[in-house]
PDB file of C-alpha atoms in Angstrom:
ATOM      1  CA  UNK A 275     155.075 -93.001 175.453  1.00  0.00           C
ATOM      2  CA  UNK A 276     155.911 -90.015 173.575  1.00  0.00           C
ATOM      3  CA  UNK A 277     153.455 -88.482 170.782  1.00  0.00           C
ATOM      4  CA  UNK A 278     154.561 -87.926 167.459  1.00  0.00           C
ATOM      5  CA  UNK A 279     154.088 -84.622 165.755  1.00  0.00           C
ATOM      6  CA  UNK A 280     152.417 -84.390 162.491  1.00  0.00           C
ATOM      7  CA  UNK A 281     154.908 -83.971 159.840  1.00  0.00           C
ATOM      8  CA  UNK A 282     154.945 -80.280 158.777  1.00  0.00           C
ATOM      9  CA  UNK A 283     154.170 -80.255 155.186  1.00  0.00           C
ATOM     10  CA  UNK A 284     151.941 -83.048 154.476  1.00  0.00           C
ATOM     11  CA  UNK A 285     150.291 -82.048 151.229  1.00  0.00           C
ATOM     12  CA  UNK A 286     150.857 -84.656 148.471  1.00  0.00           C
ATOM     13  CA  UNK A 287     153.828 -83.996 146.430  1.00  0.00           C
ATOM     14  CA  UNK A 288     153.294 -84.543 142.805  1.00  0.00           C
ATOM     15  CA  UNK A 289     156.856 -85.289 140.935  1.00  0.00           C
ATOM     16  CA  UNK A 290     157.333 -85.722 136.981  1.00  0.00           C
ATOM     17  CA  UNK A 291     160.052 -86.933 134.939  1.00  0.00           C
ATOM     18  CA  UNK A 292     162.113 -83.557 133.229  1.00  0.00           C
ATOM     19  CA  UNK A 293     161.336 -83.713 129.407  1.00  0.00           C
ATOM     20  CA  UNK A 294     165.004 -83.384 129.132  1.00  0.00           C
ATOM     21  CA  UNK A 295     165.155 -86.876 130.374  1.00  0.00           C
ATOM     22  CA  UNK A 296     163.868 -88.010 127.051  1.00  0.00           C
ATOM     23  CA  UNK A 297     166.647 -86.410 125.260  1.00  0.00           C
ATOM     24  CA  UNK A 298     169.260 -88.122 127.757  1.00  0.00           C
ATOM     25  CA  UNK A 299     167.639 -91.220 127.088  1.00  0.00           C
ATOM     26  CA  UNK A 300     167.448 -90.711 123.720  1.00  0.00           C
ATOM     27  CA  UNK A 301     170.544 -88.933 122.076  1.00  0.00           C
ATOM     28  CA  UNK A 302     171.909 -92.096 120.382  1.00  0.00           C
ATOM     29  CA  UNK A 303     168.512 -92.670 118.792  1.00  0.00           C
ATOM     30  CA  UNK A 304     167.833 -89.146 117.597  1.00  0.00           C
ATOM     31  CA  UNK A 305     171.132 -88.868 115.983  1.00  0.00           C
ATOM     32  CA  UNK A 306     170.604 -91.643 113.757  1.00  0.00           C
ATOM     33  CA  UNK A 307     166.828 -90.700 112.725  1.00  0.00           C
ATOM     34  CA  UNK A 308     167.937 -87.321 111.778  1.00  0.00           C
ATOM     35  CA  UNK A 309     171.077 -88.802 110.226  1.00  0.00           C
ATOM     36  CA  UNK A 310     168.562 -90.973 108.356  1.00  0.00           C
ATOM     37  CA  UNK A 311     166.069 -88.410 106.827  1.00  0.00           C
ATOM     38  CA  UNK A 312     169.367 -86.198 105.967  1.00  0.00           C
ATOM     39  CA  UNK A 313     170.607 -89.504 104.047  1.00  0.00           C
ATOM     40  CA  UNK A 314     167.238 -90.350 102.856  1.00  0.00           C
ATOM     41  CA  UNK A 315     166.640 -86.322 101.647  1.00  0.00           C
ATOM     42  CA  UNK A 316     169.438 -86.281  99.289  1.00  0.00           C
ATOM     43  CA  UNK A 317     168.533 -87.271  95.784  1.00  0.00           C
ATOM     44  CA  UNK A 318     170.215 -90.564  94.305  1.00  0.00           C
ATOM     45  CA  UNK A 319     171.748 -91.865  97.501  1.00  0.00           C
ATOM     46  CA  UNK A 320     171.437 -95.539  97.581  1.00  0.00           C
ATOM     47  CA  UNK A 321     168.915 -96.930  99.751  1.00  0.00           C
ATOM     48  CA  UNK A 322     167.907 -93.466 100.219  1.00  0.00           C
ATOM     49  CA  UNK A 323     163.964 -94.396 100.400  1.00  0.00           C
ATOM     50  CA  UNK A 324     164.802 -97.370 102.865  1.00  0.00           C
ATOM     51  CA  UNK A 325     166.996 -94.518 105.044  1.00  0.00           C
ATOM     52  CA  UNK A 326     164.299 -92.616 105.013  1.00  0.00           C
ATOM     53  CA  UNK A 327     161.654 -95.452 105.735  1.00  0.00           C
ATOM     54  CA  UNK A 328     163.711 -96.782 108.588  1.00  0.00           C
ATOM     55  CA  UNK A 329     163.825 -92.691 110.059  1.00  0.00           C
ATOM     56  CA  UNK A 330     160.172 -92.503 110.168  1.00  0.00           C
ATOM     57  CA  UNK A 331     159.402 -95.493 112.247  1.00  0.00           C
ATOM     58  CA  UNK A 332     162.026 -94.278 114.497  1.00  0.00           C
ATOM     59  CA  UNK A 333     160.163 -91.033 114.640  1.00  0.00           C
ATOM     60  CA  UNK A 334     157.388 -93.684 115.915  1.00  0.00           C
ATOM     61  CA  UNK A 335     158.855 -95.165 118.370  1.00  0.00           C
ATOM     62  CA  UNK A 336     160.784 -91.711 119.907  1.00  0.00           C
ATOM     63  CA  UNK A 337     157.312 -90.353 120.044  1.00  0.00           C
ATOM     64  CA  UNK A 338     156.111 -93.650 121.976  1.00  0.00           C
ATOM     65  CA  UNK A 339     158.996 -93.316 124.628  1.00  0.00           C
ATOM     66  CA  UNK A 340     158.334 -90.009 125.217  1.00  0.00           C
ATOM     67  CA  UNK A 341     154.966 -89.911 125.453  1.00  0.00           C
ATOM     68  CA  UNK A 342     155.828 -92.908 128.055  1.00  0.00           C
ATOM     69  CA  UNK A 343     157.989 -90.678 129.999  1.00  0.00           C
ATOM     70  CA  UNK A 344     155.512 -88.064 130.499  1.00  0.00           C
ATOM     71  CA  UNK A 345     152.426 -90.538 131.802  1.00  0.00           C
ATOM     72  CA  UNK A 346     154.952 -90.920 134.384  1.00  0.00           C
ATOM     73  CA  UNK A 347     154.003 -89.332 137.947  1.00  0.00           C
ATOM     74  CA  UNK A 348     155.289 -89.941 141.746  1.00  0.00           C
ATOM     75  CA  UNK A 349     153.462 -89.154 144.023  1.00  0.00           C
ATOM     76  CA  UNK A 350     154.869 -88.913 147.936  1.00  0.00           C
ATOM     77  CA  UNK A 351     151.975 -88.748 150.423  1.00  0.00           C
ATOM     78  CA  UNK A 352     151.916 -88.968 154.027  1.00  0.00           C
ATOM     79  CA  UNK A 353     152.195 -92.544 154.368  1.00  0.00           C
ATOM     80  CA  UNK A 354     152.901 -94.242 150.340  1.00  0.00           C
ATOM     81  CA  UNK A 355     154.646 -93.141 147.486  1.00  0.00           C
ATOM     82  CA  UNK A 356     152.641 -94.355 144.385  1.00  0.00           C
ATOM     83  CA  UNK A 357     154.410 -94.550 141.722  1.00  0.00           C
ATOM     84  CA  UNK A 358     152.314 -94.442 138.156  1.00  0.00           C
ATOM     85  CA  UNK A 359     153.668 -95.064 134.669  1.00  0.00           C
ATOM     86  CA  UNK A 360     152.636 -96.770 131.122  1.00  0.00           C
ATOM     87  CA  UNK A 361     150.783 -95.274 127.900  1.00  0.00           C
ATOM     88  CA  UNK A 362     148.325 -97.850 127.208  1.00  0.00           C
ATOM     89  CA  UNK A 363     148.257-100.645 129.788  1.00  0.00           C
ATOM     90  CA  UNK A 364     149.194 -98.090 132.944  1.00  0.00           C
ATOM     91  CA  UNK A 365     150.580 -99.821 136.252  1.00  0.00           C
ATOM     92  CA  UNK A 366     150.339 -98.377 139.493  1.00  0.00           C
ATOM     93  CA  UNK A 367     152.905 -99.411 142.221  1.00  0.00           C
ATOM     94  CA  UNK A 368     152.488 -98.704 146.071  1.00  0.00           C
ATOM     95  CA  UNK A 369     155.560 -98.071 148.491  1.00  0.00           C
ATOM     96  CA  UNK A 370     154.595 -97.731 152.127  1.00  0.00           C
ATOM     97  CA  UNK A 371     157.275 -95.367 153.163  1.00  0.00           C
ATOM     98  CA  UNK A 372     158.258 -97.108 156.319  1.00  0.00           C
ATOM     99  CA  UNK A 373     159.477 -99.337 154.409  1.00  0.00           C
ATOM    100  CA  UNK A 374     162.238 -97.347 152.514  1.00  0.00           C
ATOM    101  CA  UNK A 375     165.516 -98.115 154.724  1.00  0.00           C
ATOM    102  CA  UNK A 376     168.050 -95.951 152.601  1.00  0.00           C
ATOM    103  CA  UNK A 377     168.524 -93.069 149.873  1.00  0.00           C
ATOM    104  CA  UNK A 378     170.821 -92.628 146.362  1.00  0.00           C
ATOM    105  CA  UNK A 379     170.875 -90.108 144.114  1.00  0.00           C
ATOM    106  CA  UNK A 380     173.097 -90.153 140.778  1.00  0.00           C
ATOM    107  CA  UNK A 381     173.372 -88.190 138.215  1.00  0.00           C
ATOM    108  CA  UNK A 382     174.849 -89.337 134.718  1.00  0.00           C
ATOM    109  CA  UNK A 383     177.064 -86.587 132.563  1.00  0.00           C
ATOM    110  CA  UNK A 384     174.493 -85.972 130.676  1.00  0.00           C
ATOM    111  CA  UNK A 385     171.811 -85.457 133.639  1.00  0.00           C
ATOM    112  CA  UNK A 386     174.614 -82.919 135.217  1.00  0.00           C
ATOM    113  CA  UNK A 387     174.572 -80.688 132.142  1.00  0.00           C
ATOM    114  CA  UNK A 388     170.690 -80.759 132.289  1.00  0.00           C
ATOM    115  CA  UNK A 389     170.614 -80.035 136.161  1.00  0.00           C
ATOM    116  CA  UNK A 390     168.568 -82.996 136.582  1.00  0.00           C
ATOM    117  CA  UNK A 391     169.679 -86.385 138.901  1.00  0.00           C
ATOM    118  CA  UNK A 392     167.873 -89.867 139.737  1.00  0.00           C
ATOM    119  CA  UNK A 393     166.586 -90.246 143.328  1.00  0.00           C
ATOM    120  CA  UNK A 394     166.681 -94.422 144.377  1.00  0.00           C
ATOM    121  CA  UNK A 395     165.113 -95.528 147.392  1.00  0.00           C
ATOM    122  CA  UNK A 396     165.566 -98.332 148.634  1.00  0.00           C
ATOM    123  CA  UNK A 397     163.140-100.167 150.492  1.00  0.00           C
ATOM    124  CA  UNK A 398     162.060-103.983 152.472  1.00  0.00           C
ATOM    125  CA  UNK A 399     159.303-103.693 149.606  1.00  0.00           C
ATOM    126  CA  UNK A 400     159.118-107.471 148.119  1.00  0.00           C
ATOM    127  CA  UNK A 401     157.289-106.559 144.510  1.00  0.00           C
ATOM    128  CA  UNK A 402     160.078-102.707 144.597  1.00  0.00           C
ATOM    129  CA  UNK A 403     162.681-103.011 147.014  1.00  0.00           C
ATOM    130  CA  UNK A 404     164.301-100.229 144.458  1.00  0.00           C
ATOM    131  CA  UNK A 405     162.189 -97.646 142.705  1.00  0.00           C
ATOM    132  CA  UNK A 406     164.269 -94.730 140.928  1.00  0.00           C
ATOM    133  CA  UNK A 407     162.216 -91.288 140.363  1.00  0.00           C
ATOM    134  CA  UNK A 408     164.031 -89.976 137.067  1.00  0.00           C
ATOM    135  CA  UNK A 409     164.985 -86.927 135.716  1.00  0.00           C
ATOM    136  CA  UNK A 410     164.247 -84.634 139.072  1.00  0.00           C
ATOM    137  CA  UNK A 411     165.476 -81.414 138.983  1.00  0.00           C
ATOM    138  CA  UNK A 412     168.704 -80.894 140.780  1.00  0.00           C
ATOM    139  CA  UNK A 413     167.439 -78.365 142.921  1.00  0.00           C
ATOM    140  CA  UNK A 414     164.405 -80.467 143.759  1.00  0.00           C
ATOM    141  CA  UNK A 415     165.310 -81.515 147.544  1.00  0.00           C
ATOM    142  CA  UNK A 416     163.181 -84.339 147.522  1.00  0.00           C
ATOM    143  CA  UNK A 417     165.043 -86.959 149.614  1.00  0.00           C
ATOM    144  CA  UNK A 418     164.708 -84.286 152.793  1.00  0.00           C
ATOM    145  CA  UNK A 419     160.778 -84.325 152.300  1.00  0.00           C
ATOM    146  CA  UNK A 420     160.658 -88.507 151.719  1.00  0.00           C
ATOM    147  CA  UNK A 421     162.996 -88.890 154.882  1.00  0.00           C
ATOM    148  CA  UNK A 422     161.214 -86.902 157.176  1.00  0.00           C
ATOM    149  CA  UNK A 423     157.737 -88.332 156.280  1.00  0.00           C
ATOM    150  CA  UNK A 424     159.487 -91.927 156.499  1.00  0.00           C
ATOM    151  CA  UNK A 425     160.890 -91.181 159.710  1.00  0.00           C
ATOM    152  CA  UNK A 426     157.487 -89.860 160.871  1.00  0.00           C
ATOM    153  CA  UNK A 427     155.635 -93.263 159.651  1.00  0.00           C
ATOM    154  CA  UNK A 428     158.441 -95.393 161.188  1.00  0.00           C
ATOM    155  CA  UNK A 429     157.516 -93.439 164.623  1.00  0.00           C
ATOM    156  CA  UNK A 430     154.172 -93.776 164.003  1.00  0.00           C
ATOM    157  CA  UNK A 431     154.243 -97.620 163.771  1.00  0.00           C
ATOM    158  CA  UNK A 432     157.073 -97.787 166.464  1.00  0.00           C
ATOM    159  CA  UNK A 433     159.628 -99.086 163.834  1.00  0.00           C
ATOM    160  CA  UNK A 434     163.156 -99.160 164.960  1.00  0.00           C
ATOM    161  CA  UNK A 435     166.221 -99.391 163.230  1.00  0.00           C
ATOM    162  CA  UNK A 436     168.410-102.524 165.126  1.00  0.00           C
ATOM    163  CA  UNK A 437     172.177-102.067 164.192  1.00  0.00           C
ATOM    164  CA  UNK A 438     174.986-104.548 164.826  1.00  0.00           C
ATOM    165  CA  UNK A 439     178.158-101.508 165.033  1.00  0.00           C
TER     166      UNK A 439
END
């Protein structure tokens, strides 16, 4: 029986969604706020007030998503990837990475102007057989670093892939 090396890097990594994520997300709703408090700012425009009412909540709830997206953290270890997210009621979701059985990464038209993509793994994971990690930098290699420490754990726990080709 052979012995597996240690991975190389094993240091947890600590990932965050880019703040230009939020304005991916967001575009459609940001245009019509500011549309809003442009209608609502000029004097004797029907249902200016309302306009302008209407804005400010949506300044609410834009400040409530992205406050959301920046409570978000991944974290890859050596053997999970916990993922964290929520502003008031937080949830914390486990990933044992010898369970992840493929990669995906995507990147909208919008995310390719930023230079950011979405990673997907997916995994036998009953509660997450498919967590996405959002708004990673492009340059970010982070599917390298999750398959090497998967393939380590799957070692480790004499996993093996059984194919039918």
């Amino acid at each position: 029986m052979s012995t597996s090396h240690p991975i190389q890097n094993d240091r947890n990594i600590v990932l965050r969604p880019h703040a230009g994520q939020f304005v991916i997300d967001e575009l459609p709703l940001m245009a019509i706020c500011a549309a809003g408090l442009v209608y609502g700012g000029i004097e004797n425009m029907p249902l200016g007030a309302m306009a302008t009412a209407v804005s400010l909540f949506l300044l609410l709830v834009l400040a409530y998503r992205f406050a959301c997206l920046r409570r978000i953290r991944y974290r890859v270890g050596r053997e999970q990837l916990v993922s964290e997210h929520g502003l008031f009621c937080r949830k914390v979701n486990y990933m044992e990475l010898y369970r992840i059985i493929d990669f995906q990464e995507h990147q909208s038209l919008m995310q390719q102007l930023c230079g950011l993509k979405t990673v997907s793994l997916l995994s036998t994971d009953r509660s997450s057989p498919r967590l996405d990690l959002i708004g990673i930098r492009y340059e970010n290699d982070i599917v390298s670093l999750i398959r090497e420490r998967v393939e380590y754990n799957k070692r480790k726990k004499g996993i093996y892939e059984i194919t039918n080709h």
